[in-house]
Short mmCIF file of C-alpha atoms in Angstrom, two decimals:
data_model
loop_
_atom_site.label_atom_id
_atom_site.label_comp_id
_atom_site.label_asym_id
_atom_site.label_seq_id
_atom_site.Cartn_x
_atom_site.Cartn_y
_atom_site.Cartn_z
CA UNK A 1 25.00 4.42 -17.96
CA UNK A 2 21.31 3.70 -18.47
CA UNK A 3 19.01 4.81 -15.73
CA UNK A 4 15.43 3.39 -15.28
CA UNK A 5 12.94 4.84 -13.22
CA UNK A 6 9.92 3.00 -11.72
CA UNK A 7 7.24 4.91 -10.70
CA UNK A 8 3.76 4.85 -9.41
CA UNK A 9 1.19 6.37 -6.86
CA UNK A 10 0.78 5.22 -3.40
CA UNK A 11 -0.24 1.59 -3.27
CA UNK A 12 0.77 0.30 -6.49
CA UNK A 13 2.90 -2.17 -5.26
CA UNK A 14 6.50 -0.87 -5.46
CA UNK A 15 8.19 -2.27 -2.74
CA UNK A 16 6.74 -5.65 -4.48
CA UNK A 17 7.59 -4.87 -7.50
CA UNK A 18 11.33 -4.68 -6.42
CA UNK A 19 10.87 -7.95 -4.10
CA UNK A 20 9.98 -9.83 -7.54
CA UNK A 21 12.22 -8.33 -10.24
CA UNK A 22 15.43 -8.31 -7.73
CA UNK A 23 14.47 -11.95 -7.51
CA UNK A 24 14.67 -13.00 -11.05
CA UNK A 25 17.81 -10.96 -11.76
CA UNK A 26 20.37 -13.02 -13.55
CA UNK A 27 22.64 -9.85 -13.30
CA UNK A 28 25.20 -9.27 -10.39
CA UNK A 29 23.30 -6.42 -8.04
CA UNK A 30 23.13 -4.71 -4.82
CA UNK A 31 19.76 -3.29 -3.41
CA UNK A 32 20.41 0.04 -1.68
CA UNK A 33 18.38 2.57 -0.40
CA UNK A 34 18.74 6.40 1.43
CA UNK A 35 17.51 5.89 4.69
CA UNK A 36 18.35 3.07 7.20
CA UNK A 37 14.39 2.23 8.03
CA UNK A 38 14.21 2.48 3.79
CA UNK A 39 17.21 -0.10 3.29
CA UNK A 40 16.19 -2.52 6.50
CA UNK A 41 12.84 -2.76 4.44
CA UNK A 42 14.08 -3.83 0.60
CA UNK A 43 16.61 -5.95 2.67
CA UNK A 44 19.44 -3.82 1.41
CA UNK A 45 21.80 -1.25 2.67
CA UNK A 46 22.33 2.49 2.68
CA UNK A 47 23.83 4.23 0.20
CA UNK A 48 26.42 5.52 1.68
CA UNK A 49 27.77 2.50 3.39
CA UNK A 50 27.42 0.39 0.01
CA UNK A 51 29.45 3.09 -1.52
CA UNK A 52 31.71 4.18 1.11
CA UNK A 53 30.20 7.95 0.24
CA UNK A 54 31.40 10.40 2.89
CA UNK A 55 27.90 11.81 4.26
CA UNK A 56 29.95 15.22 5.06
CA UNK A 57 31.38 15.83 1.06
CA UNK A 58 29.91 13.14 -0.72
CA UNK A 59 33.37 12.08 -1.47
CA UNK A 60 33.57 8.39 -3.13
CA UNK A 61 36.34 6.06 -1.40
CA UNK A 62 38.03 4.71 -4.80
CA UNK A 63 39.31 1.46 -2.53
CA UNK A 64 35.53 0.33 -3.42
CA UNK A 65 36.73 -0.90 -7.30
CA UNK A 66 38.69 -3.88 -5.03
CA UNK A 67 35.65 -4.38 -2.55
CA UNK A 68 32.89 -6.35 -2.35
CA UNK A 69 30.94 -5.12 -5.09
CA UNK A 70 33.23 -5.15 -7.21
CA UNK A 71 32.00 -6.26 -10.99
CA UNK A 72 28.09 -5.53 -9.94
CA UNK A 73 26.25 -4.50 -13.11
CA UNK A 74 23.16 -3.45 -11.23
CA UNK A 75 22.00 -0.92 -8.35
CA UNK A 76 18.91 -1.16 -7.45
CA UNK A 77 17.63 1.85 -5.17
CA UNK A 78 14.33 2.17 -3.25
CA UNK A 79 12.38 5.46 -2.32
CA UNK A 80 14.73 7.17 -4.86
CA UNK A 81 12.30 10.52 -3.59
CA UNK A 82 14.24 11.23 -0.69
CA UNK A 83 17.66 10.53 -2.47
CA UNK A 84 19.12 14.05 -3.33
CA UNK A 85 20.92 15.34 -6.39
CA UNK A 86 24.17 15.34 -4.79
CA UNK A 87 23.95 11.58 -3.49
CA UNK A 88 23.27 11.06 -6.52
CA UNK A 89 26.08 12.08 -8.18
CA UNK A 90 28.43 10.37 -5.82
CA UNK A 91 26.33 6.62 -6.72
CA UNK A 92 27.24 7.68 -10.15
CA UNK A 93 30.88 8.14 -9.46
CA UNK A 94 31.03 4.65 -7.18
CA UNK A 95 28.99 3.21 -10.65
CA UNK A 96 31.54 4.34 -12.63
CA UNK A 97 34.44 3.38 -10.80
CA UNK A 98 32.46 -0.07 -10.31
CA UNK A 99 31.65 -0.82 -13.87
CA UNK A 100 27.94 -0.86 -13.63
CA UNK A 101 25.74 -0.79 -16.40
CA UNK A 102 22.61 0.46 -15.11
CA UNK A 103 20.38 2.25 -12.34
CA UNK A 104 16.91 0.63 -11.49
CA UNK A 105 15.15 3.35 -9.27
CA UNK A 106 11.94 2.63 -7.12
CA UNK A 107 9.90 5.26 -5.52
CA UNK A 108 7.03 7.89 -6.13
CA UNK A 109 8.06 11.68 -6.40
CA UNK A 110 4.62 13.01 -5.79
CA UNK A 111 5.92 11.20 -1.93
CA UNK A 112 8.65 12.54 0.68
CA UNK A 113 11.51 15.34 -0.87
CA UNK A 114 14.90 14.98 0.00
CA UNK A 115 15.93 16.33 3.42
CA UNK A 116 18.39 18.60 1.64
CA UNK A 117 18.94 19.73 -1.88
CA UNK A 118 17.25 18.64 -5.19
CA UNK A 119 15.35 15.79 -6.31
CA UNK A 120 17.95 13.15 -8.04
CA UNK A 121 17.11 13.74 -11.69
CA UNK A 122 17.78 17.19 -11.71
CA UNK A 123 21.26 15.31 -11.82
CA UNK A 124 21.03 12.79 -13.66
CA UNK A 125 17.20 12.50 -16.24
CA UNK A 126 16.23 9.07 -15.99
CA UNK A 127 16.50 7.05 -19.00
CA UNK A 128 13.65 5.24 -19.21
CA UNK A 129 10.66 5.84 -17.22
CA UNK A 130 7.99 3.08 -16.34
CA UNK A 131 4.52 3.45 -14.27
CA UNK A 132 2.61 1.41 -12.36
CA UNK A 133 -0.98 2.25 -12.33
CA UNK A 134 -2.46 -0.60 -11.15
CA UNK A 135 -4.11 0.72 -7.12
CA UNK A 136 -4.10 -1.90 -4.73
CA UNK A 137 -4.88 -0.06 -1.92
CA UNK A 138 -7.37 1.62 -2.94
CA UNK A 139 -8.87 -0.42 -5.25
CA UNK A 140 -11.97 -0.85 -3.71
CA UNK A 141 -12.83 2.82 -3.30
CA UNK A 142 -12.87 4.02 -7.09
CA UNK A 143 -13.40 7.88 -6.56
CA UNK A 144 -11.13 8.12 -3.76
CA UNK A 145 -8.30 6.43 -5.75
CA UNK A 146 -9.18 9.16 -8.69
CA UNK A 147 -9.00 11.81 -6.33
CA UNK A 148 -5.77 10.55 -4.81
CA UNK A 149 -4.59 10.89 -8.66
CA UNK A 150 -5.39 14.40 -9.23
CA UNK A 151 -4.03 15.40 -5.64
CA UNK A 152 -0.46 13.68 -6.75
CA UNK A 153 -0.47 15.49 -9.91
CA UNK A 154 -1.31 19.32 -8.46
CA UNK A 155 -4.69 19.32 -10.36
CA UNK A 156 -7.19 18.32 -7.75
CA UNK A 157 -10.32 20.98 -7.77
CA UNK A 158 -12.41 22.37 -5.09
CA UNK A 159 -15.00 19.71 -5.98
CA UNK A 160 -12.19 17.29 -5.18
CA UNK A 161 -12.16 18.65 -1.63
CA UNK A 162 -15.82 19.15 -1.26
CA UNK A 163 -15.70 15.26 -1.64
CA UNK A 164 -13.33 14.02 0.59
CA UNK A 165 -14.83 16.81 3.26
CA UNK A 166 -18.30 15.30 2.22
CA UNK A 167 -17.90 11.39 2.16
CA UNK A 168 -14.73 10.93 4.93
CA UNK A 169 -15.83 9.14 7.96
CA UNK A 170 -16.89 10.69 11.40
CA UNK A 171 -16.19 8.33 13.72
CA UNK A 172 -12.91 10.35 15.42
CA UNK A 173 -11.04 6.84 15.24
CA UNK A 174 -7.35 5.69 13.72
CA UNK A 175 -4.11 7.22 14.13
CA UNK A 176 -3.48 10.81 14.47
CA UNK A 177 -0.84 11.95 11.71
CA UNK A 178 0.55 15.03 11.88
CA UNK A 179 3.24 17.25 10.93
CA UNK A 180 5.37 17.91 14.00
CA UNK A 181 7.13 15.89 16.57
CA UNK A 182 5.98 17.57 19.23
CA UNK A 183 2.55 17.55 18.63
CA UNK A 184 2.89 13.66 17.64
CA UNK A 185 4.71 13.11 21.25
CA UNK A 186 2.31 15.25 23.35
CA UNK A 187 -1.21 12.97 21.37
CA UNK A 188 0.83 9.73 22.07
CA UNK A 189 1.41 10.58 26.02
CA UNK A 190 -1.89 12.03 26.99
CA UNK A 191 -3.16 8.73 24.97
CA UNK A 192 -0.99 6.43 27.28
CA UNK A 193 -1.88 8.60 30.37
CA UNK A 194 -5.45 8.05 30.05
CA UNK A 195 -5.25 4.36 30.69
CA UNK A 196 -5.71 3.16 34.11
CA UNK A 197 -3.37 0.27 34.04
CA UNK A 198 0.29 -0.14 35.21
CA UNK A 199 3.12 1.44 32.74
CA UNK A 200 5.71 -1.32 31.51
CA UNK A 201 8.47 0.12 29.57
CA UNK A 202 10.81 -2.09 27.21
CA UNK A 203 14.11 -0.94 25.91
CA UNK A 204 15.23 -1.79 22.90
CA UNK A 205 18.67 -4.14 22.62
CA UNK A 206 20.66 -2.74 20.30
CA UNK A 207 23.99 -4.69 19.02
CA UNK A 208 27.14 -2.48 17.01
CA UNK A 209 26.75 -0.03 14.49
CA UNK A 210 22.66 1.10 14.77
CA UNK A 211 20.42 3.47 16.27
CA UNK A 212 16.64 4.25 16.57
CA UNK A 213 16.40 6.24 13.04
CA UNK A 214 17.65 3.27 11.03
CA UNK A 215 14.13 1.36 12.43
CA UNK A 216 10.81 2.28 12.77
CA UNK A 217 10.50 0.79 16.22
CA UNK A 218 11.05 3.25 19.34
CA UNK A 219 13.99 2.60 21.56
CA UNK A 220 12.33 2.93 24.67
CA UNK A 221 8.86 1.60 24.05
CA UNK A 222 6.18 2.76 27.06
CA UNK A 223 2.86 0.57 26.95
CA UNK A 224 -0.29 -0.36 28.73
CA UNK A 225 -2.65 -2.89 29.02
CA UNK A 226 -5.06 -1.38 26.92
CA UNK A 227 -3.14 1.11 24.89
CA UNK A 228 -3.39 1.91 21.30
CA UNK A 229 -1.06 0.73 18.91
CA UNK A 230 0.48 -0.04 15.15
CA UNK A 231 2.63 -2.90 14.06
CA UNK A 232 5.53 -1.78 11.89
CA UNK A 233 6.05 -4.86 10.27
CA UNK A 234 4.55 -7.86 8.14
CA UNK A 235 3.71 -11.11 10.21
CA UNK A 236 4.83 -14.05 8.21
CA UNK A 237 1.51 -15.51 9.38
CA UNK A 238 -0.34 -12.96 7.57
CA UNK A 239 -1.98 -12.16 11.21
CA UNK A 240 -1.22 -9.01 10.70
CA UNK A 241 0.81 -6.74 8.64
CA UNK A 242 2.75 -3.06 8.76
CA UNK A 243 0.14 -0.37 9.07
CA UNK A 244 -2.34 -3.01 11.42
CA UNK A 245 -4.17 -1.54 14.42
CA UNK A 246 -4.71 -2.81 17.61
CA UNK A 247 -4.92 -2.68 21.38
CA UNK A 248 -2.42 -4.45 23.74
CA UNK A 249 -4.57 -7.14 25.47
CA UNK A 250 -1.89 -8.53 28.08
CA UNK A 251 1.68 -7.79 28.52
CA UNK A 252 3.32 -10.73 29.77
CA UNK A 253 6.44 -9.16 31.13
CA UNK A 254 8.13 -13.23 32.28
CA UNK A 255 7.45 -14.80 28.31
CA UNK A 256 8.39 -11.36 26.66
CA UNK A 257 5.74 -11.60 24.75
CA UNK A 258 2.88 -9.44 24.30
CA UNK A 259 -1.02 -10.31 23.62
CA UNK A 260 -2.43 -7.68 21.06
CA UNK A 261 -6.36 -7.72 20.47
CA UNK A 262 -6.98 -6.58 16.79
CA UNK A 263 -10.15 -5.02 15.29
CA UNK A 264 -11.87 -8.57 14.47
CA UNK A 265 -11.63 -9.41 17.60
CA UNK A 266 -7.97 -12.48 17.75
CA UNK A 267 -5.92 -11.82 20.14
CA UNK A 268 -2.60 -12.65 19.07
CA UNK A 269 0.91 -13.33 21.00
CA UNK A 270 3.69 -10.98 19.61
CA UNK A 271 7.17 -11.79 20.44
CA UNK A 272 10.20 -9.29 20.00
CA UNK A 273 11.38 -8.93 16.47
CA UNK A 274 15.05 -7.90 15.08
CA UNK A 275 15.83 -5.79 12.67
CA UNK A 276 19.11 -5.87 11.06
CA UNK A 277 21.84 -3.26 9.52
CA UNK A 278 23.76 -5.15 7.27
CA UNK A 279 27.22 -4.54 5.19
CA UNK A 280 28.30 -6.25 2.00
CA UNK A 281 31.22 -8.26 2.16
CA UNK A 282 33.38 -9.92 -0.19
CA UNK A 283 33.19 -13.60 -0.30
CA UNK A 284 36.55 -15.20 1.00
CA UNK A 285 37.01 -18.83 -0.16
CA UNK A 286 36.22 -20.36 2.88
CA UNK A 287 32.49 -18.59 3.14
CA UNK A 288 32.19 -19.68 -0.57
CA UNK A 289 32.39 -23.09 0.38
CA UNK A 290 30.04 -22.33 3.24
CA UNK A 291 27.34 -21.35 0.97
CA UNK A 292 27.69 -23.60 -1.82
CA UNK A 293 26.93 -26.44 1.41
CA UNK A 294 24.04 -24.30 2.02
CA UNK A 295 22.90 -24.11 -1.64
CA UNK A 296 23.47 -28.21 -1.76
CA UNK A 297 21.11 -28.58 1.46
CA UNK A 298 23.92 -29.82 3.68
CA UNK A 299 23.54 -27.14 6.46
CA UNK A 300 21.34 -24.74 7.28
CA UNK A 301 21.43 -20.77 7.35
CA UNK A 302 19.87 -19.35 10.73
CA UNK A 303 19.36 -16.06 9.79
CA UNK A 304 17.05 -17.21 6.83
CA UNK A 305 15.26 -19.93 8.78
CA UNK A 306 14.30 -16.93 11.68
CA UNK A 307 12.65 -15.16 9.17
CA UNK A 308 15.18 -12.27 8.36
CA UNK A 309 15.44 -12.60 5.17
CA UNK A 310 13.10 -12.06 2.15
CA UNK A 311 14.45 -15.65 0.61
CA UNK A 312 11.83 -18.09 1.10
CA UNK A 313 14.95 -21.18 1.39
CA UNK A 314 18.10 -21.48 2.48
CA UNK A 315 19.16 -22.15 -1.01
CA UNK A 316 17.79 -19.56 -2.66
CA UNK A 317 19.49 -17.10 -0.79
CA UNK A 318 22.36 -19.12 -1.05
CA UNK A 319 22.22 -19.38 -5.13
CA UNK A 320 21.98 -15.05 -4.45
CA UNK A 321 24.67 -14.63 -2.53
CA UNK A 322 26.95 -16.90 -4.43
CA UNK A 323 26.02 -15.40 -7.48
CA UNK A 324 26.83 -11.98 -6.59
CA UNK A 325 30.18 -13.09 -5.27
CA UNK A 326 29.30 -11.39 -1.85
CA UNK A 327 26.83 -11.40 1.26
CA UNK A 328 25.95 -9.11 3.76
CA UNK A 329 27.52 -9.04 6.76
CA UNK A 330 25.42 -8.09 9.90
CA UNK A 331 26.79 -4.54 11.20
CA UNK A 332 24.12 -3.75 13.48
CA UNK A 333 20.71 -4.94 15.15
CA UNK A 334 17.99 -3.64 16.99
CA UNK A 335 15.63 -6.14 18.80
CA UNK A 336 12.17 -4.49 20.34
CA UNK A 337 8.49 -5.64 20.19
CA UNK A 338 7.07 -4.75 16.23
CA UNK A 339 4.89 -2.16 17.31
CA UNK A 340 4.58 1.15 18.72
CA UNK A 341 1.81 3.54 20.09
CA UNK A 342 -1.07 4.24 17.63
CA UNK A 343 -2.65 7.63 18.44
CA UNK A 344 -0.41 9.61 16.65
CA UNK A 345 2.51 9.87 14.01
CA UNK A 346 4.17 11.94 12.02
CA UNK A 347 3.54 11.92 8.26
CA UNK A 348 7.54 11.58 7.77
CA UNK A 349 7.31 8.29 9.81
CA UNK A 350 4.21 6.80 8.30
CA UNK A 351 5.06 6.80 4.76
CA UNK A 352 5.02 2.96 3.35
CA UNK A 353 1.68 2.32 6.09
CA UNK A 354 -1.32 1.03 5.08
CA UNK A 355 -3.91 2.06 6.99
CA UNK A 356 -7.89 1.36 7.39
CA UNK A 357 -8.53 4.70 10.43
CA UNK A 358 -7.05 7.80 9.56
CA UNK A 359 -7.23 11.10 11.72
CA UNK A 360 -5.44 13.56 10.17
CA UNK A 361 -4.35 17.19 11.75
CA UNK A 362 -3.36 19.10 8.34
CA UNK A 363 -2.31 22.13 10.06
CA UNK A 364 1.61 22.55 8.16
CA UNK A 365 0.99 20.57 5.31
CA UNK A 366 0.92 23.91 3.06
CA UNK A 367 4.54 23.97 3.67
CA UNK A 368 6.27 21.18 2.11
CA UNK A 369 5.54 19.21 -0.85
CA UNK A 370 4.08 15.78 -0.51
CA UNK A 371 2.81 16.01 3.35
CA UNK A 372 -0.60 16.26 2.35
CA UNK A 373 -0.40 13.49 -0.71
CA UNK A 374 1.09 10.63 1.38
CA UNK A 375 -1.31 11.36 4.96
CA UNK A 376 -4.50 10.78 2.98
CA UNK A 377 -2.55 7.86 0.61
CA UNK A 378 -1.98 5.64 3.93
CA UNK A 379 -5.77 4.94 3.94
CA UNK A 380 -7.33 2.09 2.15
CA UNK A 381 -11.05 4.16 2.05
CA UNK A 382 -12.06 7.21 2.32
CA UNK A 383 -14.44 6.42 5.19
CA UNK A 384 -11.69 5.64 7.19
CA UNK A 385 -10.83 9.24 6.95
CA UNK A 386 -11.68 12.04 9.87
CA UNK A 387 -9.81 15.36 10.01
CA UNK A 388 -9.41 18.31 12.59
CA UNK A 389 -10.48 20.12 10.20
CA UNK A 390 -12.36 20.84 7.01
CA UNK A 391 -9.55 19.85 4.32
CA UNK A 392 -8.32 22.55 2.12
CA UNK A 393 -6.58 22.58 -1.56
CA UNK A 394 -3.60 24.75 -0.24
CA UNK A 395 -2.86 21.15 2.10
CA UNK A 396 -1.78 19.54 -0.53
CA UNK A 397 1.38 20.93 -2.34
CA UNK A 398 3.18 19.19 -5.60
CA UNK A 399 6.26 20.77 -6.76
CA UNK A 400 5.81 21.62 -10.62
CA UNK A 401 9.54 20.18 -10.88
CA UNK A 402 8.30 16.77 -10.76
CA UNK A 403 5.23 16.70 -12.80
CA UNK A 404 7.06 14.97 -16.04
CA UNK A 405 7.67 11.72 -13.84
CA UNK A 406 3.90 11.49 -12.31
#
């Protein structure tokens, strides 16, 4: 079974990468990825639900050769980094019992380990490795990108850091990311508690089989007039996207909607947004016929026109989903407003951000590999940049294991 690895630094354009070769696939596929925030975001699902893998002993369900992916000859999986040696043997045993012919993984190993275990090629070596070296998010700052470069690939100097200490901003603005929870949660509240406006609160409806770690939304979300915050996802009015700061202007409590002011000065309306947990399921003949009146513009597909899908047409998705001879079947969702307070996050949670302010509190980033790497790759200049601290080389740790696929 050939595996192919795509790789690249932070802000190569991944994530798009996989949006535009999923999309010309003429192959049968599924898109799956480790994490329910990772999977919601390539509009795919977990791992373990796609493959029925028992999270406990990794145990493959063999019913899955007669299930709805049955006769795929792709997987596609997204931030392959966090996806562990043993998960990765069990996708290999649902591949095998599943007939596929080949592995496309997406993600940067210089980024976020595995929560447990080894990284996934010490399973299985990749095949064929590709890079993307193109920097999109940094493209404007040259010496920061180079920097960023030598920090991914353990080789960054003490004139490195003499730089970055040198030419960051000092303007004590942007989001706080740290390493702990609790230091996160105790920034965020004494942020919130030095606003002298009225605290709303706005819990989250949830609907079947989801929970507040498979989105990056929180479930209770506690706001002021005035408060800091982030949006976690991409307006399809390009008002704003994931990573965007701004300060809640008006919360309109009757409209449930929310007036955010953002750094150029538009105040825009924000309505709740849904995130989904979806399920593949086999297509029964009826639901065939369903789609192909979809595909021939006889009906329409809500869940594509309200802007949950990544299709841009009904029958697009519809020539997808018939083509791989199953669609996916809404388990779970989880309905809040798309942002959440922006003094503070961890560097776990802000991994996939783009941001423009960047306060970063480095203290435990000598203890696990990456930490240091992806903070400072979430900014899009270095004068965005402040830190508690003078930066040191000993924040940023890369694991010699995965040097051969930087």
């Amino acid at each position: 079974m050939k595996l192919t690895f795509i790789t690249g630094g932070a802000g190569v354009g991944k994530s798009y990468t996989l949006k535009k070769q999923t999309a010309a696939e003429t192959r049968r596929f599924v898109i799956t990825a480790p994490t329910g925030i990772a999977a919601i975001n390539a509009n795919g699902v977990t791992l373990h639900s796609a493959f029925k893998i028992d999270p406990s002993n990794g145990f493959v369900s063999p019913h899955i050769k007669y299930g709805p992916l049955r006769g795929i000859e792709v997987i596609y999986i997204d931030e392959v980094s966090m996806v562990s040696a043993a998960l990765m043997e069990s996708v290999y045993n649902a591949a095998a019992m599943l007939g596929v012919k080949e592995i496309v993984a997406f993600g940067d190993l210089a980024q976020l380990k595995p929560v447990q275990g080894n990284w996934f090629f010490e399973f299985a070596e990749p095949t064929e490795l590709q890079k993307l070296t193109k920097n999109y998010r940094q493209g404007g700052d040259g010496d920061f990108a180079d920097i960023l470069n030598r920090i991914r690939i353990g080789k960054a100097n003490l004139c490195d850091i003499a730089y970055l200490n040198e030419n960051k901003g000092d303007e004590d603005e942007g989001i706080t990311l740290a390493f702990s929870n609790a230091t996160v949660d105790q920034i965020n509240r004494q942020g919130l508690e030095s606003i002298d406006s009225p605290l709303v609160e706005n819990a989250a409806d949830l609907y079947g089989n989801i929970s507040a770690k498979d989105v990056p939304a929180p479930e209770l979300l506690q706001m002021k007039e005035g408060a800091k915050v982030v949006m976690l996802v991409n307006d399809r009015d390009k008002r704003f996207q994931n990573g965007t700061r701004a300060v809640v202007h008006r919360i309109r409590e009757e409209e449930s909607e929310v007036d955010i002011l953002l750094a150029d000065g538009t105040i825009v309306a924000v309505s709740e947004h849904t995130w989904q947990k979806k399920v593949p399921r086999k297509l029964t003949p009826e639901r065939t016929e369903y789609w192909e009146a979809v595909q021939r513009g006889e009906i329409s597909h809500t869940i594509a026109r309200s802007g949950l899908s990544d299709y841009e047409t009904d029958q697009a998705l519809a020539k997808h989903t018939l083509k791989n001879g199953y669609e996916m079947e809404v388990t779970g969702s989880f309905t809040q407003f798309p942002f959440k307070l922006g003094y503070a996050s961890t560097v776990h949670k802000s991994q996939g951000l783009t941001l423009d302010k960047v306060i970063i509190r480095p203290d435990g980033f000598n203890s696990s590999h990456g930490l240091g790497y992806v903070a400072l790759s979430r900014l899009t200049t270095l004068q965005g940049l402040t830190s508690y601290r003078k930066l040191r080389r000993d924040d940023f740790v890369t694991n010699p294991k995965v040097l051969p696929y930087l």
